[in-house]
Coordinates of C-alpha atoms and ligand atoms in Angstrom, one line a residue:
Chain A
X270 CA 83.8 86.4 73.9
X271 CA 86.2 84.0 75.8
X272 CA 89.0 86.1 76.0
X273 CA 92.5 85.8 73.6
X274 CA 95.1 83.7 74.9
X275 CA 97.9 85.7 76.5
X276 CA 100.5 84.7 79.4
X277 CA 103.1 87.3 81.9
X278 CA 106.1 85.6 83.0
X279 CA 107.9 85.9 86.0
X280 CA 111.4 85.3 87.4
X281 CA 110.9 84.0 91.1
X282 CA 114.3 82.4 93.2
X283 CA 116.0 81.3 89.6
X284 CA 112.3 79.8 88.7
X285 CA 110.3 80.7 86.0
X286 CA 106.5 81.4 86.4
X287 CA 104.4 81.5 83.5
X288 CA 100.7 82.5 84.4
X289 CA 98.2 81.8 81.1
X290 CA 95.3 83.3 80.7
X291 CA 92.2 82.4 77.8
X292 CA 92.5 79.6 75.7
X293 CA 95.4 77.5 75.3
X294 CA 94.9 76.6 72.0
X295 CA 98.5 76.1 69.4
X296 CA 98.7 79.5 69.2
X297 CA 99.1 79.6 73.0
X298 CA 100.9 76.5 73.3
X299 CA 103.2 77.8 71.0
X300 CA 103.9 80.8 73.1
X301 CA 104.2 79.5 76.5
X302 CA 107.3 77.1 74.6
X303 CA 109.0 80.0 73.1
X304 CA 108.7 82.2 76.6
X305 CA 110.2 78.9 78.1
X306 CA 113.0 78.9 75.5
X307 CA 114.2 82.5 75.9
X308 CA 114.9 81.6 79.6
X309 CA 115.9 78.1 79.5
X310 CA 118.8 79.0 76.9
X311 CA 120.0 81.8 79.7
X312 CA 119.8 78.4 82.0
X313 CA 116.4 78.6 83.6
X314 CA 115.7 74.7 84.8
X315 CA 112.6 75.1 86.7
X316 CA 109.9 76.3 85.5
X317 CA 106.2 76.7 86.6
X318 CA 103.3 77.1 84.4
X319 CA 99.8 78.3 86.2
X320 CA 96.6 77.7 84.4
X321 CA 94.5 79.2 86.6
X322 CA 93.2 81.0 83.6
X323 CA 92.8 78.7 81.3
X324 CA 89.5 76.9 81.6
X325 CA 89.9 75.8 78.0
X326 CA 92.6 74.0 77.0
X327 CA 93.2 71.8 73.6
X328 CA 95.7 68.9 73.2
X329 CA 97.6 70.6 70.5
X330 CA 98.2 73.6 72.7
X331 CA 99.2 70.4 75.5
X332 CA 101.4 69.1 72.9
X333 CA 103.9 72.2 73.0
X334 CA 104.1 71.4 76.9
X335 CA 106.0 68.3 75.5
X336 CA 108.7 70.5 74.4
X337 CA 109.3 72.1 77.6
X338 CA 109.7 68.8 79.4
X339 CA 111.9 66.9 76.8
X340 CA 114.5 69.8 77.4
X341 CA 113.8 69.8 81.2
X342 CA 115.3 66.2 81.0
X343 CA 118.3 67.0 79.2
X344 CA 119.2 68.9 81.4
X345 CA 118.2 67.7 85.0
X346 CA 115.0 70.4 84.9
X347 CA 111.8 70.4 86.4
X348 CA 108.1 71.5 85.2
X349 CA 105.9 72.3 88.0
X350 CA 101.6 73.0 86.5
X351 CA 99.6 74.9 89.3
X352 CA 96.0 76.3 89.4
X353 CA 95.0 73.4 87.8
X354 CA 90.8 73.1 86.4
X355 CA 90.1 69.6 87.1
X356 CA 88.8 68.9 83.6
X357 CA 92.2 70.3 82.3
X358 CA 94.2 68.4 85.2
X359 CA 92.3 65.3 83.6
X360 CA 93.5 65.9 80.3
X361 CA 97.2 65.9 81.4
X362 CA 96.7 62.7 83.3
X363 CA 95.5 61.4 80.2
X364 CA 98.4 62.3 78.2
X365 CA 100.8 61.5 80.6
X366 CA 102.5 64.5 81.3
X367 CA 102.8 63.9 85.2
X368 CA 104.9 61.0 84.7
X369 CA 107.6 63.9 83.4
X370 CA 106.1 67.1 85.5
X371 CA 104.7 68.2 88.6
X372 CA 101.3 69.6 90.1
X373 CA 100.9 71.8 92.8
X374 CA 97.6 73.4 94.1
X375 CA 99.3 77.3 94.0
X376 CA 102.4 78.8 92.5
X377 CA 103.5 79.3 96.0
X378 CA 103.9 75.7 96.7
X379 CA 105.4 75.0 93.4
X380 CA 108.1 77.3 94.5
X381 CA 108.4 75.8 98.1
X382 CA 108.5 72.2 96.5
X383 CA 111.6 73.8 94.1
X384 CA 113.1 75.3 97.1
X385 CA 113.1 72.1 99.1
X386 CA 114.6 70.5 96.4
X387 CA 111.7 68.3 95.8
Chain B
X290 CA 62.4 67.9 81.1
X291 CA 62.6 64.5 80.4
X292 CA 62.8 65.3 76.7
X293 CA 67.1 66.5 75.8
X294 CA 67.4 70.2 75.3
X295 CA 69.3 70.5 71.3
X296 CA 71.4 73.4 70.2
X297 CA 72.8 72.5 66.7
X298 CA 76.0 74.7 64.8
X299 CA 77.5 74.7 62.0
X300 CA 80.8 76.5 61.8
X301 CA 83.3 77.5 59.4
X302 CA 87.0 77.1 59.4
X303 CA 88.4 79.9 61.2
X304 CA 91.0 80.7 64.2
X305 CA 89.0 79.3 67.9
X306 CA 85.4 79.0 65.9
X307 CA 85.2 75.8 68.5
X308 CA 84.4 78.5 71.8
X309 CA 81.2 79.3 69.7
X310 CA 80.0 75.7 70.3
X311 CA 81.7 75.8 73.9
X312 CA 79.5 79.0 74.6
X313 CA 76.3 77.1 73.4
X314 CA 77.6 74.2 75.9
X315 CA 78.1 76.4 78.7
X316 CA 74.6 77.7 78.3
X317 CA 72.9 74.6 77.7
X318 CA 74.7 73.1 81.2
X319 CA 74.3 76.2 82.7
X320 CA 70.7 76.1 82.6
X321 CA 70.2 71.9 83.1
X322 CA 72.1 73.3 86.4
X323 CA 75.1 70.8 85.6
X324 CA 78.4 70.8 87.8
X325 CA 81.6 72.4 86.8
X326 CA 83.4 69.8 86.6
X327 CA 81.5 67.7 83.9
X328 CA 81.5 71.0 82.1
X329 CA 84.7 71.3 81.9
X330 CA 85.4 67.7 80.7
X331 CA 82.5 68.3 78.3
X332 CA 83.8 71.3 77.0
X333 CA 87.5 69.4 76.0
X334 CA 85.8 66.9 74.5
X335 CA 83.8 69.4 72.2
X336 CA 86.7 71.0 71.6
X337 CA 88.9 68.2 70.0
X338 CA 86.3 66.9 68.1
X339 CA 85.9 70.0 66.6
X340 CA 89.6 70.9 65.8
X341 CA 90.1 67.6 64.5
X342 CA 86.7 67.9 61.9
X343 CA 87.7 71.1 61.0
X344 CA 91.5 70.7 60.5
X345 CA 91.7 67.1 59.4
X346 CA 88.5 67.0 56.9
X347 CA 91.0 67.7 53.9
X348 CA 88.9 70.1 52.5
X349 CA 89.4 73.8 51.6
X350 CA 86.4 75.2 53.2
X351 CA 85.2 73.0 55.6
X352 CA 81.4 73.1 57.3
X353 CA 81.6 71.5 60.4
X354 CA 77.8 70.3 62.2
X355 CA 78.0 69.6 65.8
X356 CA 74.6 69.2 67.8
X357 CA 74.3 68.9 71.5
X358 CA 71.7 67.0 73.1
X359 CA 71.5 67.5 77.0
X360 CA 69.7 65.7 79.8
X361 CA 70.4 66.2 83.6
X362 CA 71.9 62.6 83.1
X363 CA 74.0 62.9 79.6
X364 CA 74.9 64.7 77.0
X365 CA 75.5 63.1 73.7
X366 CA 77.7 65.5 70.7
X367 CA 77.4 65.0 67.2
X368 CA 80.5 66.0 65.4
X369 CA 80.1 65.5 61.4
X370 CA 82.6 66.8 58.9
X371 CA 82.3 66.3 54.8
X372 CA 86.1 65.6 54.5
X373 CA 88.3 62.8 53.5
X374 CA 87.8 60.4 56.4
X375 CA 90.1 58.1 57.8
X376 CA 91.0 54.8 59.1
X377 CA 90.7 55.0 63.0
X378 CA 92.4 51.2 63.3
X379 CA 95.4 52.5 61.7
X380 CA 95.9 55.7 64.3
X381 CA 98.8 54.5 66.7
X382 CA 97.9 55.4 70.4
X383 CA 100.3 58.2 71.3
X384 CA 103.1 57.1 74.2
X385 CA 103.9 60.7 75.8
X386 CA 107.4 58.2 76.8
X387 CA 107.9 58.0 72.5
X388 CA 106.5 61.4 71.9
X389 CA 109.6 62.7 74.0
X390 CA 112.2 62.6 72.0
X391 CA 110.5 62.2 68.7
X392 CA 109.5 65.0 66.4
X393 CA 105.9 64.8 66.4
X394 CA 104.5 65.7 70.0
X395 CA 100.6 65.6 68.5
X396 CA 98.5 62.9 68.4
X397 CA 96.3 63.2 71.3
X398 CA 92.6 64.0 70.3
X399 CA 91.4 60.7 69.9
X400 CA 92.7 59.5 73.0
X401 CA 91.7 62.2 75.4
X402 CA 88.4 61.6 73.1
X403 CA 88.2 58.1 74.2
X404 CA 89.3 58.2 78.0
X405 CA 87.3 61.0 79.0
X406 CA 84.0 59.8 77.9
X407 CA 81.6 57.7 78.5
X408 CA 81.0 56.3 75.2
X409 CA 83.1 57.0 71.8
X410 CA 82.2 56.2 68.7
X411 CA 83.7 57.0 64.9
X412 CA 81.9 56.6 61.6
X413 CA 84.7 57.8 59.0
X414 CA 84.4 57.0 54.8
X415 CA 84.8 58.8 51.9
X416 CA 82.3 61.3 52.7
X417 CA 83.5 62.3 55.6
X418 CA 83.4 61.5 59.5
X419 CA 81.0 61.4 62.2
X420 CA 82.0 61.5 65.8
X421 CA 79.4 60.5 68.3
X422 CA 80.9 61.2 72.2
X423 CA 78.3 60.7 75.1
X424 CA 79.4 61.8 78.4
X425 CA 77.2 60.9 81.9
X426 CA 76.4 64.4 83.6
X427 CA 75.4 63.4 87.1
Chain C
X135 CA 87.9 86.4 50.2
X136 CA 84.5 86.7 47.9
X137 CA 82.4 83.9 49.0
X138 CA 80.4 84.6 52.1
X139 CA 81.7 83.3 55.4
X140 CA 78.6 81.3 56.6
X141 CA 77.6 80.5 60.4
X142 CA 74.7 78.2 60.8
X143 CA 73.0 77.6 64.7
X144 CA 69.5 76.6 66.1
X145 CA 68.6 77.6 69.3
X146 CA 66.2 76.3 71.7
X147 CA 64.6 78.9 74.5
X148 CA 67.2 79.1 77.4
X149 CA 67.7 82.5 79.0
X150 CA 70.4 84.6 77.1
X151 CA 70.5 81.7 74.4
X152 CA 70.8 84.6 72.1
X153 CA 74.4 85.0 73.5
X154 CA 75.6 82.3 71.6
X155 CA 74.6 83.8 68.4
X156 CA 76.8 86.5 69.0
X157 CA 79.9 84.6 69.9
X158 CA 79.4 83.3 66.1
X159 CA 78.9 86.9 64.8
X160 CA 81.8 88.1 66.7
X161 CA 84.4 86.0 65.9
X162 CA 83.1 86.0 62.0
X163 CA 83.6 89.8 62.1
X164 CA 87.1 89.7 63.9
X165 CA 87.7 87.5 61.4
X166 CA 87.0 89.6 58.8
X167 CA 88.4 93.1 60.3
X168 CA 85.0 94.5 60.6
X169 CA 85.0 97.6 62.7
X170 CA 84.0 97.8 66.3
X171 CA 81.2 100.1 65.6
X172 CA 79.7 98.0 62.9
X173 CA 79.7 94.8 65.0
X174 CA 77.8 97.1 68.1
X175 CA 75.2 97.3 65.4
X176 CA 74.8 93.9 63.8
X177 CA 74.8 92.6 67.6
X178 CA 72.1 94.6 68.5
X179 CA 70.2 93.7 65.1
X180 CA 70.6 89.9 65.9
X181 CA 69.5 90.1 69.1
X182 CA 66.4 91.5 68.6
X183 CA 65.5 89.0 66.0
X184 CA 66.5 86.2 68.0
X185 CA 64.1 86.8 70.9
X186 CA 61.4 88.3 69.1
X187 CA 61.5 84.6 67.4
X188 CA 61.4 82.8 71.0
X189 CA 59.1 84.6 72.3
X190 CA 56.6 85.2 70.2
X191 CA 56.2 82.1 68.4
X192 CA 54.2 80.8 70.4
X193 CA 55.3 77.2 70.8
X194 CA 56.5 75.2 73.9
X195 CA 59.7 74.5 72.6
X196 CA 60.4 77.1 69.9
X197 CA 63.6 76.4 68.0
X198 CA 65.3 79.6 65.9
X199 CA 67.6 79.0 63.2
X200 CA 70.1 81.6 62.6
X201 CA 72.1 81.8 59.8
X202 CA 75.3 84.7 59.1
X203 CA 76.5 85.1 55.7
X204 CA 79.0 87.6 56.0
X205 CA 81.7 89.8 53.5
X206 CA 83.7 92.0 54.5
X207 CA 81.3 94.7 52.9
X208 CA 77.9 93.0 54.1
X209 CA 76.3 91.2 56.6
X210 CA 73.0 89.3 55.9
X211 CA 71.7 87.5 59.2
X212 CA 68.4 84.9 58.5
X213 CA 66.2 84.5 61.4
X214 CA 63.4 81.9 61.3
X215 CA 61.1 80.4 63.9
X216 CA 58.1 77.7 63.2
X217 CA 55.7 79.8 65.4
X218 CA 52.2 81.5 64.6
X219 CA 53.5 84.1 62.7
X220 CA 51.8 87.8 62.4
X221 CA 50.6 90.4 60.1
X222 CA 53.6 93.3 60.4
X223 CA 51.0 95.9 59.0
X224 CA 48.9 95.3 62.1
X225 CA 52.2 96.2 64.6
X226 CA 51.5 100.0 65.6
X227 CA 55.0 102.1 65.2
X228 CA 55.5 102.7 69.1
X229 CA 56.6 106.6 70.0
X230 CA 58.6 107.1 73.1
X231 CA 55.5 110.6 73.9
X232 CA 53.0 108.0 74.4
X233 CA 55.1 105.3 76.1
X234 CA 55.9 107.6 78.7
X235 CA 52.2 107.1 81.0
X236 CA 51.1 104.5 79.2
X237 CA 51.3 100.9 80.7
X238 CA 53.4 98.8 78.0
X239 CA 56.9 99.9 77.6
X240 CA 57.8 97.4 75.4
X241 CA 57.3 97.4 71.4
X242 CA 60.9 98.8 70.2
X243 CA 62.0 95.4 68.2
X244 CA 61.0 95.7 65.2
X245 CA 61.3 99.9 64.9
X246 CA 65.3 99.2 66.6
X247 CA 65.3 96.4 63.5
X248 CA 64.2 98.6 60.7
X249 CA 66.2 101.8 62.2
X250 CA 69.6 100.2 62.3
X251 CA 70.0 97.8 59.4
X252 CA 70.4 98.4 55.6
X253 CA 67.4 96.4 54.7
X254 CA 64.7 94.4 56.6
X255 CA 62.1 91.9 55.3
X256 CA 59.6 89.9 57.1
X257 CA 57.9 86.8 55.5
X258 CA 55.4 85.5 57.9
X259 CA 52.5 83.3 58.2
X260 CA 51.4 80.0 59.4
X261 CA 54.4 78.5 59.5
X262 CA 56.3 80.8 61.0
X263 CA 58.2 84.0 60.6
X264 CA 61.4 84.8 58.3
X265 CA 63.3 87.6 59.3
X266 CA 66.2 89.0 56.8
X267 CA 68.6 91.5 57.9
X268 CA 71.1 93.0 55.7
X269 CA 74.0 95.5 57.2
X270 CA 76.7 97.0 55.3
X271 CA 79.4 96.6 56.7
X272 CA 82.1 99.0 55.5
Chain D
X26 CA 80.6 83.1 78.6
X27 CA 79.8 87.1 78.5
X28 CA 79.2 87.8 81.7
X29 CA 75.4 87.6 83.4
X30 CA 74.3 91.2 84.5
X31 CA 75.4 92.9 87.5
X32 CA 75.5 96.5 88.6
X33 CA 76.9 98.4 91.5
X34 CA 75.1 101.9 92.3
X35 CA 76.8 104.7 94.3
X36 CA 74.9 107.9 95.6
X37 CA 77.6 111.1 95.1
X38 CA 76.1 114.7 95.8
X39 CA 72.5 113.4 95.8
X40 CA 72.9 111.8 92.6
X41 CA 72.5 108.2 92.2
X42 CA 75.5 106.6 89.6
X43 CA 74.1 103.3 88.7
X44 CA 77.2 101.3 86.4
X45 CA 75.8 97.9 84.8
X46 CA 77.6 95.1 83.8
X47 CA 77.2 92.2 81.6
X48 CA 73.9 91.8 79.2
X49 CA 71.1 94.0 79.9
X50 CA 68.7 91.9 78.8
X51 CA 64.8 91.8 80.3
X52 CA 66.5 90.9 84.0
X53 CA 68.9 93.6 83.9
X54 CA 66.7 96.3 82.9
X55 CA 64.0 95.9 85.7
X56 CA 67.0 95.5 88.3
X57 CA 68.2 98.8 87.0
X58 CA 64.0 100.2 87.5
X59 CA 64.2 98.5 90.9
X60 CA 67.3 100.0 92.0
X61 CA 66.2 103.4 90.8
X62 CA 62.6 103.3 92.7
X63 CA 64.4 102.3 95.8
X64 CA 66.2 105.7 96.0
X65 CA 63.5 107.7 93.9
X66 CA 61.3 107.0 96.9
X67 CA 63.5 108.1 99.1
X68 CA 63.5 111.5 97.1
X69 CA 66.6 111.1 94.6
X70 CA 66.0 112.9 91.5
X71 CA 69.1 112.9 89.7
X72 CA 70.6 109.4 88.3
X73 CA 73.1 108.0 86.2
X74 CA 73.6 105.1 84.1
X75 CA 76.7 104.0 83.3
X76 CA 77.3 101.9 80.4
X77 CA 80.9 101.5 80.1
X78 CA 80.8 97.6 81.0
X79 CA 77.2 96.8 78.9
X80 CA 78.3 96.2 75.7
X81 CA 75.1 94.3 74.6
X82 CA 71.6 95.1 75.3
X83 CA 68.2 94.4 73.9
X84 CA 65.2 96.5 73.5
X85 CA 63.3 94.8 76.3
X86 CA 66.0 95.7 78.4
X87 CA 65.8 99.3 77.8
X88 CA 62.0 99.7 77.7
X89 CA 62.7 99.3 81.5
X90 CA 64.2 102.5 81.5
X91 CA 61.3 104.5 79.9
X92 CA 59.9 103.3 83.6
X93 CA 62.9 105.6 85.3
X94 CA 62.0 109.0 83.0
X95 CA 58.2 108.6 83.8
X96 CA 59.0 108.9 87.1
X97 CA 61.6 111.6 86.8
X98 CA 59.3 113.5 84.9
X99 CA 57.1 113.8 87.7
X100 CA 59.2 115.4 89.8
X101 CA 61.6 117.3 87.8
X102 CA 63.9 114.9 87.7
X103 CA 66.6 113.9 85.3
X104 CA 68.5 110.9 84.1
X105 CA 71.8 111.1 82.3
X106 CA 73.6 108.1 80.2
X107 CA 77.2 107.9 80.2
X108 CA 79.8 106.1 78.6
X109 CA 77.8 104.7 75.6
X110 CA 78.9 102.2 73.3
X111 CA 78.0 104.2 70.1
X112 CA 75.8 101.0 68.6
X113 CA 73.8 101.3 72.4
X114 CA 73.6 105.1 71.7
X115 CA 72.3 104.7 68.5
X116 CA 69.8 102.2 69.6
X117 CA 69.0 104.7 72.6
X118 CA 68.2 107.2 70.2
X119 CA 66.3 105.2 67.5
X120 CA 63.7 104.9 70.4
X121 CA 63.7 108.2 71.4
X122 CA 65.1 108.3 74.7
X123 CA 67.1 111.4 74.6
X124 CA 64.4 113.6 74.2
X125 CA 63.5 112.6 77.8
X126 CA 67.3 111.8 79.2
X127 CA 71.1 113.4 78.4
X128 CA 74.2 111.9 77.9
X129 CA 77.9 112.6 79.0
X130 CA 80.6 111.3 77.8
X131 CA 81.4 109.8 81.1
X132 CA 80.5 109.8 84.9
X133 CA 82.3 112.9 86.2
X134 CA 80.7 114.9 82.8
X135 CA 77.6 114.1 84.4
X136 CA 78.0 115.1 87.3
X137 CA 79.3 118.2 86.6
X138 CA 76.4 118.9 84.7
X139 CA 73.9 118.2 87.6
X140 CA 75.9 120.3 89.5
X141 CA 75.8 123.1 87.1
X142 CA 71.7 123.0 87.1
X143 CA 71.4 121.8 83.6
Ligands
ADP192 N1 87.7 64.2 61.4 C1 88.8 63.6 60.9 N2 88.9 63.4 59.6 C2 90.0 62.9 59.0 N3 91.1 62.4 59.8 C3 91.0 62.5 61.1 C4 89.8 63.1 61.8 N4 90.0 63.0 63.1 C5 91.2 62.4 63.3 N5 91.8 62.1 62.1 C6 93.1 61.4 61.9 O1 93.5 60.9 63.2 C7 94.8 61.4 63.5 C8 94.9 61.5 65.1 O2 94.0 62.5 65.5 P1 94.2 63.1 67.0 O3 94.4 62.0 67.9 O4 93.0 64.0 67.3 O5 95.6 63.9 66.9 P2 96.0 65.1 66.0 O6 94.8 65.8 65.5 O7 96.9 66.0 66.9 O8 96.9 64.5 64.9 C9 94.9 62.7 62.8 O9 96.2 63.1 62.6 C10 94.2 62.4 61.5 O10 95.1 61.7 60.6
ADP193 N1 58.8 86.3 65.2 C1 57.6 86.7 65.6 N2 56.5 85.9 65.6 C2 55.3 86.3 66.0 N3 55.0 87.6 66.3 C3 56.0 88.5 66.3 C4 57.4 88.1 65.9 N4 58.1 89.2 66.0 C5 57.4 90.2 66.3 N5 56.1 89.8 66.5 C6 54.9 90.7 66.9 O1 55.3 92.0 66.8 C7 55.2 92.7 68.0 C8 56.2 93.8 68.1 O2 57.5 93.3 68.2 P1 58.7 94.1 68.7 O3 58.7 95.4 68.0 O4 59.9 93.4 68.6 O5 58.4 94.5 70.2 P2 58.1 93.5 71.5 O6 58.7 92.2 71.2 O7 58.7 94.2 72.6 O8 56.6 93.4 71.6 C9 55.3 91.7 69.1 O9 54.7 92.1 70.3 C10 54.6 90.5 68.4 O10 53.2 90.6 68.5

């Protein structure tokens, strides 16, 4: 069986770092938003989410992601998705999500990009 | 192996019963030796036809049909549902620049639907909708 | 929670095919909080039916239809192909003493089938071969 | 997708540990009798199957093993299961297999048992 959504999260240099893994269906949509919430209330503004994971991704689980970025603006914040699949890199493309957030190949250049200020 | 290779499922309404179809895709594409990446696109597109027939069909316990039918070249995906139907003219196309700010941040099956295949076509009335999605494999 | 959860699929013959029958009967039986050891079981059951059905039929491109019905207290799994069928009576019982030495190892199917489930019927002829399974499940 | 069948095999105190992976289906089983007669002909009596990662197997799968006790038999040999899923056990014994192999509950209880001339 494809295995049940579930996600870690990291603090890294005042950055948050979500790592999926499974499906990101609403159920795991919904958590990656409310993980993001916790931290962005104690001020958290950047924030990376790797999907390196996740080969299966639906929109409603994407539509959560929506969430994360309208409170990003608000506040001058930045969403960074790494470890993309190409099918699911496709899918945000579609959406439009990259016209609010960022894509880097690893979490380690996410962070660099944050750190330069990018 | 000119003739398609069919798997055919019928699923009931429960939590991620789309991955059973994905697994049937995986093993169809698997075997026809097609490349990740056109799985992967394939497998989204399966995926939201799916939770759309099974959450949108109106009914209280849904049967949703999907059937696969794979060449080296293309696959074409039947998705049928029994439900309500609907009026595809009258879908607005999502905006992710309204959707910020708005309540509502769904919206998107259709079009993801629509842009990543190769040919998308809706049959919705009162007895329910048929989703017919081809996608080029090679 | 009375009526039967149902899961329909028809398989063509790809390696492992089988494997996509059980993602259905998994996720049914998660569904339904039936116990690890009980889904071990009803797994091995359907998988045995499923490629006996490919296999033997007998046809170039066998299909197999597989069809769950499942309660929380009982599983019944259909298995049908459109092969040549066979006479059951005629099947000798294998026995591990005279496997060991002998040339063909094979022949457990059926025995594993009866053994494991609550009941067992086959119909078969012509047209093919019916295979009912029924396992309790709690 | 479950995963396709693989299976590492280790020799510890002249006992060949064989652990599948994945679906032993027709393909695993005889790369389970293959691995086996490579060391049997080399003289290894003694071999264990580990189960712990095979949660699904079918009867033409295991036939192939009825090829391992044959040959133990010969020799004096034996061939212990461990780590059973109980459905695999109970399909194990439905055809009769312990009469001609043991089971342990896990790798280390089989090899105590070796060493202990059972
Ligand atoms: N199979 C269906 N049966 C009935 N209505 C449907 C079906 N598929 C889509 N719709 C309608 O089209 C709308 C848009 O669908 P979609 O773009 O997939 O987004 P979402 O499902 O997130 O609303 C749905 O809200 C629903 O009203
Ligand atoms: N669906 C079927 N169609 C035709 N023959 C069958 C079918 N299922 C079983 N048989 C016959 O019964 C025999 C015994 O089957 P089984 O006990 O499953 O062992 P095996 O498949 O290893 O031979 C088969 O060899 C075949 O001749």
């Amino acid at each position: 069986m494809e295995q049940s959504f579930t996600l870690t999260s990291d603090l890294k240099n005042n950055c948050l770092v979500i790592a999926t893994s499974g499906y990101v269906n609403n159920v795991g949509g919904e958590a990656i938003a409310i993980e993001f919430a916790h931290h962005f209330e104690k001020g958290t503004k950047h924030i990376v989410i790797n999907l390196a994971k996740s080969k299966v991704v639906n929109s409603i689980g994407m539509s959560f992601l929506i969430e994360i970025v309208e409170q990003l603006e608000e506040v001058g914040g930045k969403l960074v998705f790494t470890d993309l699949d190409p099918a699911v890199e496709k899918m945000l493309a579609i959406m439009g999500l990259f016209k609010f957030a960022g894509k880097e190949p690893t979490v380690g250049d996410a962070l660099k990009s944050f750190a330069a200020g990018k | 192996m000119k003739e398609p290779m069919k798997l055919k499922i019928a699923l009931p309404k429960i939590p991620d019963i789309e991955l059973v179809a994905l697994e049937g895709l995986d093993r169809l594409a698997r075997y026809m030796g097609i490349g990740e990446e056109k799985i992967g696109e394939a497998r989204i597109l399966v995926t939201e036809a799916i939770i759309n027939a099974l959450e949108h069909s109106g009914e209280k316990n849904p049967v949703v049909r999907v059937e696969f039918s794979m060449t080296k070249k293309e696959l074409v995906v039947l998705v049928r549902d029994y439900g309500k139907g609907f009026e595809p003219g009258s879908i607005e196309e999502p905006d992710i620049k309204k959707k910020v700010g708005s309540k509502n941040k769904r919206g998107w099956g259709l079009k993801v639907m629509k842009s990543m295949s190769d040919d998308f076509q809706i049959e919705s009335g009162k007895r329910g909708t048929k989703i017919t999605i081809k996608k080029l494999l090679s």
